[in-house]
XYZ file of C-alpha atoms in Angstrom:
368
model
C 19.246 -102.894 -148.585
C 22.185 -101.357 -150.710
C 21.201 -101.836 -154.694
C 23.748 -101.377 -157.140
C 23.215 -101.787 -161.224
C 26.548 -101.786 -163.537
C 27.728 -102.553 -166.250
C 30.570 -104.643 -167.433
C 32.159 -104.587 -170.616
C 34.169 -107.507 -172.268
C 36.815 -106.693 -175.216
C 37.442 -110.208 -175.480
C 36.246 -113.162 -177.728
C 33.288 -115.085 -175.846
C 33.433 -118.441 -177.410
C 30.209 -120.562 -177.966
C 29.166 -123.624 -177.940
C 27.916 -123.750 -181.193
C 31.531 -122.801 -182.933
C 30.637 -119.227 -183.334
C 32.095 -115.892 -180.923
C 31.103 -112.772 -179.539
C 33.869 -110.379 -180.121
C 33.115 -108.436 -177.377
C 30.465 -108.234 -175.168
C 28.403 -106.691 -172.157
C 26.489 -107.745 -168.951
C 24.258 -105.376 -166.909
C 24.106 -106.756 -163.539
C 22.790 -105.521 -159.903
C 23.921 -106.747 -156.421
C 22.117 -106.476 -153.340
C 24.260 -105.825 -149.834
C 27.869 -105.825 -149.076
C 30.368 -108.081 -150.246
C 32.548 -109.370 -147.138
C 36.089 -108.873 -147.189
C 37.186 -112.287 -148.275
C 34.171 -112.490 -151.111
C 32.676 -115.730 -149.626
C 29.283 -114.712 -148.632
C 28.156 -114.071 -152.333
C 25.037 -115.977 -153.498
C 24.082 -115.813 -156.943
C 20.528 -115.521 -159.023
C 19.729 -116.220 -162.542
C 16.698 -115.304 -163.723
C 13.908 -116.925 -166.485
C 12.985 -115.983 -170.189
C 11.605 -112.342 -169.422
C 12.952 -111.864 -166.357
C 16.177 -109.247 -166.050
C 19.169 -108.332 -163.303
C 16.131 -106.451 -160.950
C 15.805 -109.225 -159.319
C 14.755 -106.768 -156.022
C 13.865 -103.949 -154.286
C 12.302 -101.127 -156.048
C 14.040 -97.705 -157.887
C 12.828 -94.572 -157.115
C 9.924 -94.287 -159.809
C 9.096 -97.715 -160.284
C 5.747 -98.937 -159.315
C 6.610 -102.790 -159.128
C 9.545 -104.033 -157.045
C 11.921 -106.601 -158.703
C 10.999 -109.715 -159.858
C 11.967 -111.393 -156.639
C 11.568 -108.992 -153.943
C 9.628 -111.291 -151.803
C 12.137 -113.908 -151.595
C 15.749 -111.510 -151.620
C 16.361 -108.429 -149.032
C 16.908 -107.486 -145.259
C 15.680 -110.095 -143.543
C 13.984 -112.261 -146.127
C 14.994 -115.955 -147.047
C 17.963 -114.384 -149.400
C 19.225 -111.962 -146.678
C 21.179 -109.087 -148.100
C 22.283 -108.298 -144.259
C 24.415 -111.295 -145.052
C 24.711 -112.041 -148.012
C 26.322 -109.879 -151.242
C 23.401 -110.903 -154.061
C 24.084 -110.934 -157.563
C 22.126 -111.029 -160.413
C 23.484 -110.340 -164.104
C 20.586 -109.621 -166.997
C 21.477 -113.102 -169.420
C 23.194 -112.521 -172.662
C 20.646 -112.427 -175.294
C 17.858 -110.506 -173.096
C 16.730 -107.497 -173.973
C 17.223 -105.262 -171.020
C 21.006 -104.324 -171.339
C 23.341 -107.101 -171.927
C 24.584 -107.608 -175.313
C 21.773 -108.981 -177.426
C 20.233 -109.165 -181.154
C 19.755 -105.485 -181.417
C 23.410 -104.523 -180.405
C 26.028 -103.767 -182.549
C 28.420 -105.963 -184.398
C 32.050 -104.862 -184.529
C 32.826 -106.702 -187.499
C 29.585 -104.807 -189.655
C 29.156 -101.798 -186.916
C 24.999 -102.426 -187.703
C 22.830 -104.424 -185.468
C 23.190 -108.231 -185.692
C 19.688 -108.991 -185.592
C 19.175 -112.410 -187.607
C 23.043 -112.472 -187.561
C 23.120 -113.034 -183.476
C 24.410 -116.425 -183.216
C 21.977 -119.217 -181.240
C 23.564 -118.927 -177.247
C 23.057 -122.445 -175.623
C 22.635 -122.030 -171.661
C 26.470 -123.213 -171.397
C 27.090 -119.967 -173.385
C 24.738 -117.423 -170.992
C 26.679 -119.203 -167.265
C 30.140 -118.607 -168.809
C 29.622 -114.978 -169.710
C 28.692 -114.518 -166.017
C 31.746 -116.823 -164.777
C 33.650 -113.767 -166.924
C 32.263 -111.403 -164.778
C 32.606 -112.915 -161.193
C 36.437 -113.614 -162.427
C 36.439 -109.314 -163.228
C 34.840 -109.019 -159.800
C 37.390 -111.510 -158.305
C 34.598 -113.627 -156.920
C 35.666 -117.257 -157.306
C 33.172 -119.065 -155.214
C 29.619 -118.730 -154.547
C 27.076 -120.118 -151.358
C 24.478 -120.594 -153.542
C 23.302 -120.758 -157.388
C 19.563 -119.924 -157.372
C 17.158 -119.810 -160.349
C 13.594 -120.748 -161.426
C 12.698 -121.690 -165.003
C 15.378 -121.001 -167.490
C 17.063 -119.665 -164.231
C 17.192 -123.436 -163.108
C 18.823 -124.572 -166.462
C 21.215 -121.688 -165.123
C 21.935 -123.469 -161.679
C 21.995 -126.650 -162.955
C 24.730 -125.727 -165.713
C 26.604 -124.475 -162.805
C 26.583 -127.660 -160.810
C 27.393 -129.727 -163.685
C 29.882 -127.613 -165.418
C 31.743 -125.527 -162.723
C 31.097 -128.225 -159.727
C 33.248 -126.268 -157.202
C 31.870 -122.619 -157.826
C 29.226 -122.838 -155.360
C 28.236 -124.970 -152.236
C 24.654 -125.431 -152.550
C 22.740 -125.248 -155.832
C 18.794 -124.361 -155.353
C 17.161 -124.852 -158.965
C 13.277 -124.436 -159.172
C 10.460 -125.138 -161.655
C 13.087 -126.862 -164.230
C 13.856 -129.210 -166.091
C 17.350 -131.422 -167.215
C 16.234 -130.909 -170.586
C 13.191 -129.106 -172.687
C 10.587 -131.338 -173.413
C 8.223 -131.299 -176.395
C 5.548 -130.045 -174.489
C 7.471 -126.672 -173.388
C 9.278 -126.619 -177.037
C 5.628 -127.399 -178.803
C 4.381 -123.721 -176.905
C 7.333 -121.979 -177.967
C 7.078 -122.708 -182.019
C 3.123 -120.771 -181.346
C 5.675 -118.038 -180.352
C 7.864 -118.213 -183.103
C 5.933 -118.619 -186.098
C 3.469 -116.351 -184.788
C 6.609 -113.792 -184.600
C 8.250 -114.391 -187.927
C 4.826 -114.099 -190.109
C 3.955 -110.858 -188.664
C 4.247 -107.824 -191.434
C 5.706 -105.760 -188.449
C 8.689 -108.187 -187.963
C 9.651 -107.432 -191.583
C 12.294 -110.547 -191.013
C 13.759 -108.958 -188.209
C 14.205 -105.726 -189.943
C 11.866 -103.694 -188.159
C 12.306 -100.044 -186.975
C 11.997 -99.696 -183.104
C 9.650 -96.897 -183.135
C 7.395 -99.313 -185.025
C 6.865 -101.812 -181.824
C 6.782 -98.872 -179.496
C 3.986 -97.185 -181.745
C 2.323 -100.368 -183.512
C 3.308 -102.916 -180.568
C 4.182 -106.363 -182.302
C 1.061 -108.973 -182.510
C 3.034 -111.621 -183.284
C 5.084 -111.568 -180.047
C 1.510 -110.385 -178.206
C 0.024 -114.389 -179.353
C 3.792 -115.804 -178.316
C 2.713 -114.522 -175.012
C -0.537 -115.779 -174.500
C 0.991 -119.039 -175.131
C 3.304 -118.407 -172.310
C 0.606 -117.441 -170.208
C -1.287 -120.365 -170.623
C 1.213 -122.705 -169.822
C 2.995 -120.396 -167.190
C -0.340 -120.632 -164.942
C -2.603 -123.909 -164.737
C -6.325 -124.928 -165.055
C -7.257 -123.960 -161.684
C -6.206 -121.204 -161.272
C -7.972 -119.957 -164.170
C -10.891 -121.499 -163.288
C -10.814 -119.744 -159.985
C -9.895 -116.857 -161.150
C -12.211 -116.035 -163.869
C -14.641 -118.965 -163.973
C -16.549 -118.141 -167.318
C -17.318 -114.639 -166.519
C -17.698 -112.501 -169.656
C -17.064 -108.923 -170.004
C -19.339 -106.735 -168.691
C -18.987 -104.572 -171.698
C -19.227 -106.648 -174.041
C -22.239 -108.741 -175.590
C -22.515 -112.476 -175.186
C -23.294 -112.913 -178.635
C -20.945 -110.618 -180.415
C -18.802 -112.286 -182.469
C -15.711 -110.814 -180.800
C -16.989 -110.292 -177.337
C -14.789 -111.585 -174.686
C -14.537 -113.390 -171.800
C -12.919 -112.403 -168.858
C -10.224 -114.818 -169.380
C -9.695 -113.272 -173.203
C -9.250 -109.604 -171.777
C -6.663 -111.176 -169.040
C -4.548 -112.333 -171.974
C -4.887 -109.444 -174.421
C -4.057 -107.064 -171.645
C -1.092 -109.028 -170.594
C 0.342 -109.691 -174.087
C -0.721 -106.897 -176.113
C 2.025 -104.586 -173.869
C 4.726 -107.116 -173.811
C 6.254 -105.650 -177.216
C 6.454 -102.392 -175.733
C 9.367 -103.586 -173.355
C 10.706 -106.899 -174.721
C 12.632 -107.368 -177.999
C 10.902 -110.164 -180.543
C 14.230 -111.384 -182.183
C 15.663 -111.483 -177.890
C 12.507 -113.667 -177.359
C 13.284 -116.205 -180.614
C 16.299 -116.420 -179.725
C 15.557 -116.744 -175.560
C 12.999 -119.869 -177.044
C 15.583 -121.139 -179.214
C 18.500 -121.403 -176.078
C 15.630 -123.020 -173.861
C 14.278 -125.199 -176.619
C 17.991 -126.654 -176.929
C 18.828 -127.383 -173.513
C 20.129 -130.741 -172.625
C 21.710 -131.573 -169.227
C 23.375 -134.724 -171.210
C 25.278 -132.779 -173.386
C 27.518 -133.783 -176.234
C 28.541 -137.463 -175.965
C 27.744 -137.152 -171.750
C 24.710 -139.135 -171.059
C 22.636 -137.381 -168.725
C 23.577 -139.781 -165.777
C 27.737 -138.717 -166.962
C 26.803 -135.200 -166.680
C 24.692 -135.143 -163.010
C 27.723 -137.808 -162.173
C 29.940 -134.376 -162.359
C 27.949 -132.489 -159.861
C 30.208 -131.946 -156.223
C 27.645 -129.377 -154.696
C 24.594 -130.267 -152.790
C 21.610 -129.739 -155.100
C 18.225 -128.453 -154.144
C 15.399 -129.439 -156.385
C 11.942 -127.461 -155.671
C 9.182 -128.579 -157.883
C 5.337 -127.277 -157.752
C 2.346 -129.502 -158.007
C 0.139 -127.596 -160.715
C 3.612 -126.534 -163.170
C 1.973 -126.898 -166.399
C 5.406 -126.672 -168.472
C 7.869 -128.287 -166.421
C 6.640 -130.891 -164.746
C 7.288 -132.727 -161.569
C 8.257 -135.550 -162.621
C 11.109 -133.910 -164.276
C 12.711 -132.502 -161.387
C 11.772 -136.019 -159.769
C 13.898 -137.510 -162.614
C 16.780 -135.738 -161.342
C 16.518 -136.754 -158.032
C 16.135 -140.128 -158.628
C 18.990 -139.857 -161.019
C 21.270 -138.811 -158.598
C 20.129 -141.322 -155.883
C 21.164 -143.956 -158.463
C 24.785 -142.733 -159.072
C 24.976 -142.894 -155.148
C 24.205 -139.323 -154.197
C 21.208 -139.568 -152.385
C 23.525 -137.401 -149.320
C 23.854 -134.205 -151.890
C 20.178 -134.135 -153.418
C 17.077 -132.797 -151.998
C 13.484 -132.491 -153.501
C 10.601 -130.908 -152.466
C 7.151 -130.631 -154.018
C 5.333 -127.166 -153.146
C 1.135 -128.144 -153.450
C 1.072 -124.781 -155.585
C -1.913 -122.874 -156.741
C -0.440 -120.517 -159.139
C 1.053 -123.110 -161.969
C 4.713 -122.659 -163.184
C 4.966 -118.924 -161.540
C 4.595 -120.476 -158.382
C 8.182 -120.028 -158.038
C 7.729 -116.663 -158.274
C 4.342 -115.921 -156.796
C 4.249 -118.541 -153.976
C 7.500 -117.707 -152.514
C 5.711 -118.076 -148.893
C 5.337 -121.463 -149.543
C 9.013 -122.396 -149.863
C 11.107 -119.994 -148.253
C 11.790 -121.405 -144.960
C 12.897 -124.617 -146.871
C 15.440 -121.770 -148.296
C 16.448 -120.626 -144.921
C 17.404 -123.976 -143.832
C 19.448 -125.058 -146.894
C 21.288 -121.897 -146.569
C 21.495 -122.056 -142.224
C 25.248 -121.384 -140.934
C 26.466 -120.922 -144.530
């Protein structure tokens, strides 16, 4: 499989939603295969909160493949024999695109507090920027999981002929105050820590100190990315075989799962990226301005693909059935499809479980 990461780089205004701009700005993005000489076998991928543009494979001294590698490459259900893959690291993120810690052009310092909030409208027309640059005007497919869903769904609704099929997983039409109630542990947990110093810390700091704050945000998002059973299978209520059951701060083995997991988070994602990450997902609304939601899924011309997993402990089911069943009342029940995946592994099912739906993949995507 042929992997490619570049950058783009915009000198032109990116307007927002909110009123605000982006003077300029960047997108680090990677591609997987060829593109076809017409640029009509191109499939796109948008990827969740902490995911990035390595979607797949794996570089030369990298001990984990890409965040997808099961489901994209030679062969697999996104097959890079035939298809040119692209996946561009959102606006905002921390892993190359511009973001909180880049630089202004007006102050030539770091915006930091002075990013302005992106909505999900903001993050799909910075990448509609770059397939114009890369004179890509339509896409097979729009596939995401998560925020990467929001993603595909913002495509159907507002650029209905870009692609032909949209695939959105694990989402929702808009963030409930479940999901929105686990973010604000995040948050406030981020902005009271000493280390954030209001979002004027020194980088060093989190790579020496690591940031706590983000580390609790985390375990949050653990707990709600996975599900009851599986932790219950998983650990059970084994405690640490170093530790004493009646220490105060001996642990179970559940305890040392999440302090392993969120304690090195800091060291490779950006706190103010991650407020501001919660703050786009936290404001997403499928029925957007004076649209109802019903006027906005009215827009939608491609065929939409809505994969949902049993045990999702922050998106729920029923919301993708919502969708559906929204669509089948404004007469689309030809362009919508739903399927719910009996998952094990809670909300990363979509990324873990891939075995479970990828030959639905390979059929929505046969002799396209």
């Amino acid at each position: 499989m042929k992997i490619e990461t570049k950058v783009e780089k915009f000198n032109e205004p990116l307007y927002l939603e909110s009123g605000r701009l982006l003077e300029k700005f960047e997108i680090i993005y990677e591609t997987y295969g060829e593109l076809n000489e017409d640029k009509s076998n191109v499939i796109v991928i948008c990827h969740a909160l902490s995911g990035s543009h390595h979607a797949a494979g794996r570089y030369a001294d990298e001990a984990k493949p890409g965040w997808w590698d099961k489901f994209i490459g030679d062969g697999k259900a996104i097959d890079t024999k035939k298809y040119f893959v692209i996946c561009s690291n959102n606006i905002g993120s921390s892993y190359g695109s511009t973001n909180p810690m880049s630089i202004d052009p007006s102050t030539k310092k770091e915006y930091r507090l002075k990013f302005p909030v992106l909505a999900i409208s903001d993050i799909v027309k910075a990448q509609m920027k770059l397939y114009k640059r890369l004179g890509i005007s339509n896409a097979v497919a729009v596939i995401g999981g998560s925020m990467g869903g929001m993603q595909a769904l913002c495509y159907a609704i507002e650029y209905p002929t870009f692609a032909k099929e949209i695939i959105a997983l694990a989402t929702t039409a808009y963030t409930r105050p479940w999901a929105i109630a686990f973010n604000k542990i995040g948050i406030e947990a981020i902005r009271h820590d000493p280390i954030f110093k209001n979002g004027n810390y020194a980088k060093d700091d989190l790579k020496a100190l690591g940031l706590p704050g983000l580390a609790i945000g985390r375990m949050a998002g653990l707990i709600c990315y996975l599900s009851p059973n599986l932790f219950n299978k998983k650990f059970g209520r084994d405690y640490a075989s170093t530790d004493g059951l009646y220490e105060l701060f001996g642990r179970f083995e559940v305890e040392k799962y999440l302090e392993y997991n969120a304690y090195s988070f800091p060291k490779y994602f950006d706190p103010l990226s991650y407020l501001y990450i919660c703050k786009t997902m936290n404001i997403f609304d499928a029925g957007r301005n004076k649209d109802k939601i019903e006027d906005s899924f009215d827009k939608v011309q491609a065929n939409l693909h809505l994969i949902a997993f049993s045990d999702d402990m922050l998106f729920f089911p029923e919301e993708m059935e919502e969708i559906r069943d929204i669509m089948i009342k404004l007469g689309r029940e030809n362009q919508v499809t739903y399927k719910l995946i009996e998952s094990q592994s809670g909300h990363d099912s979509f990324l873990v479980e891939v075995e479970k739906f990828e030959d639905h993949v390979r059929e929505i995507l046969k002799d396209k």
